[in-house]
CSV table of C-alpha atoms in Angstrom, one decimal:
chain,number,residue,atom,x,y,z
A,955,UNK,CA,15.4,11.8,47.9
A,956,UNK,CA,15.2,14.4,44.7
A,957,UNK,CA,11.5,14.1,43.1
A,958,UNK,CA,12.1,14.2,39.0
A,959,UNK,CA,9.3,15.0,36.8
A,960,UNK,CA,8.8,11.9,34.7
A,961,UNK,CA,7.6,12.4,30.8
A,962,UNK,CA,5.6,10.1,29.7
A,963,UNK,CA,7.6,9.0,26.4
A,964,UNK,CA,5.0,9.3,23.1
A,965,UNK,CA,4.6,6.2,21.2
A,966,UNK,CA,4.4,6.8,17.8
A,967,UNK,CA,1.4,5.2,15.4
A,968,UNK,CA,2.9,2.3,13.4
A,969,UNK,CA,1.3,1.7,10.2
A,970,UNK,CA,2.5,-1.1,8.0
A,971,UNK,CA,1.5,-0.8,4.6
A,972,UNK,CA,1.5,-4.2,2.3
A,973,UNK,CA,0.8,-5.0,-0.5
A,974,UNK,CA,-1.5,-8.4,-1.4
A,975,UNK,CA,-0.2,-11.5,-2.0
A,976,UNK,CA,0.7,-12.6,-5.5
A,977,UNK,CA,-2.7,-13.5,-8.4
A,978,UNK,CA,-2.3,-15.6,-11.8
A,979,UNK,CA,-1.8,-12.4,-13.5
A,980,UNK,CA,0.9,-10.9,-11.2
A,981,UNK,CA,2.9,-14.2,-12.6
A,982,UNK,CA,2.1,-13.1,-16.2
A,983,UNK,CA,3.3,-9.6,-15.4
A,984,UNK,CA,-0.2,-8.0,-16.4
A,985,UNK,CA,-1.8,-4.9,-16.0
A,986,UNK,CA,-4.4,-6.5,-13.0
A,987,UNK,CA,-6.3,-3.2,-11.5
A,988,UNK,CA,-9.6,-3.3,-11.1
A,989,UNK,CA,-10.1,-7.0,-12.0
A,990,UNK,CA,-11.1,-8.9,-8.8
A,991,UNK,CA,-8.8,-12.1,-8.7
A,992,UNK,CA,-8.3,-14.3,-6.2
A,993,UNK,CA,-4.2,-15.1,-4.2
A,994,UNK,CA,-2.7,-17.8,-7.2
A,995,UNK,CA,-1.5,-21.0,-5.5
A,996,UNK,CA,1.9,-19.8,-5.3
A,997,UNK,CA,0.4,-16.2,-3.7
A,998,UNK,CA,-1.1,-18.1,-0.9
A,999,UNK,CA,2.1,-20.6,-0.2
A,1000,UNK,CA,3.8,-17.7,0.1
A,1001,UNK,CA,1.8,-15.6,2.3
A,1002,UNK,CA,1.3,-18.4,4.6
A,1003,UNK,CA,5.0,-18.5,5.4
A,1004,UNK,CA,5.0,-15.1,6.5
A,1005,UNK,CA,4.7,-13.7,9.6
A,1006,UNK,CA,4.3,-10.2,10.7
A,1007,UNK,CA,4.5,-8.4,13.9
A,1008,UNK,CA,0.0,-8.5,15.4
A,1009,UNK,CA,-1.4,-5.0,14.4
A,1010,UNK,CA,-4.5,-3.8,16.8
A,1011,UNK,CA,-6.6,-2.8,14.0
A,1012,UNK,CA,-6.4,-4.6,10.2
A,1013,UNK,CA,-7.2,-2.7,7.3
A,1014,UNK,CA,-7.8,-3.7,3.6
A,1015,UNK,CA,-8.8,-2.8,0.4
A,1016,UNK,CA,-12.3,-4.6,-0.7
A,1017,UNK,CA,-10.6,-6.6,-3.8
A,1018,UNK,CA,-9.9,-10.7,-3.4
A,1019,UNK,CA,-6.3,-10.8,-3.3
A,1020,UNK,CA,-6.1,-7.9,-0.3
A,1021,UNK,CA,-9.1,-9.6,1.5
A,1022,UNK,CA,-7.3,-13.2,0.9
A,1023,UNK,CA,-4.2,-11.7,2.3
A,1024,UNK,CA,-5.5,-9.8,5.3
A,1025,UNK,CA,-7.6,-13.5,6.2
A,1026,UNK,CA,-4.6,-15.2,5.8
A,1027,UNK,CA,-1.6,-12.8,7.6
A,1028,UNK,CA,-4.1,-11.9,10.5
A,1029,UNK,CA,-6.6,-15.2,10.7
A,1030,UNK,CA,-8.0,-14.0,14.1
A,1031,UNK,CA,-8.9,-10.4,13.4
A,1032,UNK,CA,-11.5,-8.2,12.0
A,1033,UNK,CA,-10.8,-6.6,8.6
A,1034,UNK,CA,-11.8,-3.0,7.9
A,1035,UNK,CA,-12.8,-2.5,4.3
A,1036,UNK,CA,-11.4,1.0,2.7
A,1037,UNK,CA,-12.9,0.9,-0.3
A,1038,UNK,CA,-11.3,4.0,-1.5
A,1039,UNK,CA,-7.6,1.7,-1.5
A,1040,UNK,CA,-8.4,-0.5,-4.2
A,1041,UNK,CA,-6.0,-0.6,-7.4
A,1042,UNK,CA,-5.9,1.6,-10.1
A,1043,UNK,CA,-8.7,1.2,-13.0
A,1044,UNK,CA,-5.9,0.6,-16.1
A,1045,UNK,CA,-9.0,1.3,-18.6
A,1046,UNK,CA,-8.3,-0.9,-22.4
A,1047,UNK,CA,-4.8,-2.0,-20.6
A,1048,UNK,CA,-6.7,-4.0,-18.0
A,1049,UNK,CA,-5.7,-7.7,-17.9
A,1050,UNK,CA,-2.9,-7.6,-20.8
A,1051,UNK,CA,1.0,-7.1,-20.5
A,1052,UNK,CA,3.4,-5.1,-21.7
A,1053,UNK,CA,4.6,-7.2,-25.1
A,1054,UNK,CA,0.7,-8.2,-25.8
A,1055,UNK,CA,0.1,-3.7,-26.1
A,1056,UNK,CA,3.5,-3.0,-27.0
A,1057,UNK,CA,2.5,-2.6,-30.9
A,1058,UNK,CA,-0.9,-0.4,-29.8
A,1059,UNK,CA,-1.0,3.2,-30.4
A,1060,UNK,CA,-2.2,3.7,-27.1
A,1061,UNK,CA,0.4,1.7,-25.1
A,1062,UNK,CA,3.0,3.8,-27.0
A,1063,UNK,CA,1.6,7.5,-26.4
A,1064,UNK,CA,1.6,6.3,-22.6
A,1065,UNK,CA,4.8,5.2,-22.5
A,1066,UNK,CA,5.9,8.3,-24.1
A,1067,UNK,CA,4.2,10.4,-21.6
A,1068,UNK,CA,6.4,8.8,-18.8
A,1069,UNK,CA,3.2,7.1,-17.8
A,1070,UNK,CA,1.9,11.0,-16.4
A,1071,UNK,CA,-1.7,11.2,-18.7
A,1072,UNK,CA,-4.6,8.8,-17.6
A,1073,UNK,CA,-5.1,4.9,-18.4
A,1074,UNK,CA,-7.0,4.8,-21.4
A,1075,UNK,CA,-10.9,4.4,-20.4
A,1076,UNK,CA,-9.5,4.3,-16.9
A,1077,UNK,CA,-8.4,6.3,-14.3
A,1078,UNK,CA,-6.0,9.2,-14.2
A,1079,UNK,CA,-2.8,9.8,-11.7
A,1080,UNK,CA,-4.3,12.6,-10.1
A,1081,UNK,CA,-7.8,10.8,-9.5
A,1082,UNK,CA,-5.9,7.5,-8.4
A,1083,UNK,CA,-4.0,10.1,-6.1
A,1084,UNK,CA,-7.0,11.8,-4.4
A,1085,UNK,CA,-8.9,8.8,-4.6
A,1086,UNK,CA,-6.0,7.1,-2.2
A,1087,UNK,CA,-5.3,9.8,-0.1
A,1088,UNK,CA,-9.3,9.3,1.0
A,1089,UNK,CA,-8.2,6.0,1.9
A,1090,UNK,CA,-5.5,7.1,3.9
A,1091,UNK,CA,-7.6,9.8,5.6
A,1092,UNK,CA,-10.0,7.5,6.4
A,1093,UNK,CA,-7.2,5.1,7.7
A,1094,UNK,CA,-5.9,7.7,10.5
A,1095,UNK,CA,-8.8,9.0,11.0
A,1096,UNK,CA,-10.0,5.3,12.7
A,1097,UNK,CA,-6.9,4.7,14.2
A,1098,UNK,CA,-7.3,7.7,15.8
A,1099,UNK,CA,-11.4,7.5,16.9
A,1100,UNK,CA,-10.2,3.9,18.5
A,1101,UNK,CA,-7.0,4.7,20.1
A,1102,UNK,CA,-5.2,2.6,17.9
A,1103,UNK,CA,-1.3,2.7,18.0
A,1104,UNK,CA,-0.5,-0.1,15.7
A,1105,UNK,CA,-2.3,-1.2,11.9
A,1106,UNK,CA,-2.0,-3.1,9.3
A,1107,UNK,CA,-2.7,-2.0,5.5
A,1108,UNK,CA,-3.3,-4.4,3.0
A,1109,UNK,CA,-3.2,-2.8,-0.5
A,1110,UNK,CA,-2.0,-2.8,-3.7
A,1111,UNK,CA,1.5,-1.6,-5.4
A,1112,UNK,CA,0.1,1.1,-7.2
A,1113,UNK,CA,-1.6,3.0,-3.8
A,1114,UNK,CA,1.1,2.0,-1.7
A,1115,UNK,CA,3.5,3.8,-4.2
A,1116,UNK,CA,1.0,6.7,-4.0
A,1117,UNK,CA,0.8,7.2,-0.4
A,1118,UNK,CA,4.5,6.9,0.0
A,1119,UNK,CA,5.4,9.5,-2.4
A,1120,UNK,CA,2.3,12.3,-1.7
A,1121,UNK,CA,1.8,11.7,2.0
A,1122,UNK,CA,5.5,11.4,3.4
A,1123,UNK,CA,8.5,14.4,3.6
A,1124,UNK,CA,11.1,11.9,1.4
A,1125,UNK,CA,12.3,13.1,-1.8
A,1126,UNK,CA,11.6,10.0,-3.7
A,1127,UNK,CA,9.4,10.2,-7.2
A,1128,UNK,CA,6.5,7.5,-7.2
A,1129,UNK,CA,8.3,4.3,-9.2
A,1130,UNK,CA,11.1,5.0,-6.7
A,1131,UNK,CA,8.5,3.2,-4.1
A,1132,UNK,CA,8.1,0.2,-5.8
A,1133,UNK,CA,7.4,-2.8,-3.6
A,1134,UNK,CA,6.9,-6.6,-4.6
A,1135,UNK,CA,4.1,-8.6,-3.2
A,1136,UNK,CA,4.0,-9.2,0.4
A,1137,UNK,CA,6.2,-6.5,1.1
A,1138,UNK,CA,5.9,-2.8,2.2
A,1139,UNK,CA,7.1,-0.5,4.3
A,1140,UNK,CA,6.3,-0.2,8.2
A,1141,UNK,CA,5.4,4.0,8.7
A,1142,UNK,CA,5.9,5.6,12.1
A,1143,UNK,CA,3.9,8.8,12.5
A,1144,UNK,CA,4.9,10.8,15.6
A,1145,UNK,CA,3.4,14.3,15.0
A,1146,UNK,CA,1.5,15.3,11.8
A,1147,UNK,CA,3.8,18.0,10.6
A,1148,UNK,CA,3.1,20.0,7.3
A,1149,UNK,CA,6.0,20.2,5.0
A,1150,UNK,CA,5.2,21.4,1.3
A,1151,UNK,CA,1.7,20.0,1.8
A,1152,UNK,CA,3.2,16.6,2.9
A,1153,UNK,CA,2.9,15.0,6.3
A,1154,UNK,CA,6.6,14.7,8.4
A,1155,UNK,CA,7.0,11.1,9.7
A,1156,UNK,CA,9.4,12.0,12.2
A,1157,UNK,CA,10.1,8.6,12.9
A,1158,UNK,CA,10.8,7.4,9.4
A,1159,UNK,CA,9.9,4.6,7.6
A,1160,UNK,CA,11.1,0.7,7.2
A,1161,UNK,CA,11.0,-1.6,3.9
A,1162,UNK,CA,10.1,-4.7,5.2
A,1163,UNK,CA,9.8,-8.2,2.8
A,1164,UNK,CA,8.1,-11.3,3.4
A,1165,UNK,CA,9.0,-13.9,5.9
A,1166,UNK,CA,10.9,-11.1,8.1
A,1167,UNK,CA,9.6,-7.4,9.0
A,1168,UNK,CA,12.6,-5.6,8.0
A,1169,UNK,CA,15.4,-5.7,5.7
C-alpha cells in the first residue's frame, strides 16, 4: 500500500461584516452618525426574519442599533464591543437630510468637494479611516488570540464602506461599497498578503442581504 503525505487543507477566517438593522431616521433618509438610536419597529421585524450562518465570536460597534442587532441576529452569544467601529461623527449635518441642508452653504461646498473634506464640526475621511481600521485591527487581532475561524461584525454603512475599500486588493472606490441595512459582505482571509498597502483576501468576498447569506 503507497503511504501519501496528507496536507492538512487551511481554512480560511470568515468574517461577515453587517451593517445594523434599520432606526427612525434611516426611514427619513438622515444623516444618523453619532446619534445613539434605537432598531425602529420595522428595523427589528426585519432583523428578526433573518437568519445568518452561527459565527464563533460576535463583534459590534457600542451604538443601540449595532448592539440591538447583534442581541437579536445572535441571541445566545456574547458581544464584543469595538468601540473604534462606531459611525461617522456628521458634525452640524447630524440628524438632518439631504432637502432639509440642501439650501446651507455648508451642505453645498461638501457636495462640491465630492464629499472628500471633513463633516462640518465632525469628523474627517481620513480620521473616520484610521479610526476604523483600529477597529478592524483590533477585530483580527482577537480572532486571532482565540483561535477564532468564523465572526460576525455588526457595524454601520459608513465603516463597512471603509474597510472594504482600504483594507481589501479590489479596485472599487468607497460609495462603490454601499450596503443597505442588514446586509454586508461575508470576507475570507487566507493569508495576509500586502498589495499597495492593502491586505489580499485570497479567498474573495460575498455580498450577502437579509433573510439569505448570499446573493
Amino acid at each position: 500500500m503507497k503511504k501519501r503525505n496528507l496536507e492538512q487543507k487551511k481554512i480560511p477566517m470568515r468574517i461577515d461584516l453587517i451593517r445594523h438593522g434599520m432606526t427612525r431616521g434611516n426611514e427619513e433618509r438622515r444623516y444618523i452618525g453619532i446619534t445613539d438610536e434605537p432598531l425602529s419597529e420595522r428595523g427589528r421585524k426585519l432583523a428578526e426574519q433573518c437568519m445568518y450562518e452561527r459565527p464563533e465570536i460576535v463583534f459590534s460597534s457600542p451604538l443601540k442599533r449595532c448592539v440591538e442587532t447583534a442581541e437579536i441576529l445572535y441571541p445566545d452569544q456574547d458581544i464584543y464591543i469595538i468601540e473604534e467601529l462606531r459611525e461617522c461623527d456628521f458634525g452640524i449635518f447630524e440628524g438632518k437630510n439631504a432637502e432639509e441642508l440642501s439650501k446651507t452653504e455648508a451642505y453645498q461646498r461638501w457636495i462640491d468637494s465630492n464629499a472628500t473634506i471633513p463633516f462640518p464640526g465632525g469628523e474627517s475621511r481620513e480620521g473616520f479611516r484610521s479610526r476604523c481600521l483600529l477597529g478592524w485591527k483590533k477585530v483580527i487581532s482577537v480572532c486571532q488570540e482565540q483561535q477564532k475561524k468564523s465572526a460576525a461584525v455588526v457595524t454601520h454603512g459608513g465603516v463597512i464602506m471603509n474597510l472594504m475599500e482600504t483594507v481589501t486588493a479590489f479596485e472599487k472606490s468607497f460609495y462603490e461599497w454601499h450596503v443597505k441595512n442588514l446586509c454586508g459582505y461575508s470576507i475570507y482571509i487566507e493569508k495576509e498578503l500586502e498589495k499597495n498597502g492593502k491586505l489580499d483576501l485570497t479567498c474573495g468576498t460575498d455580498g450577502f442581504s437579509y433573510g439569505s447569506l448570499h446573493w
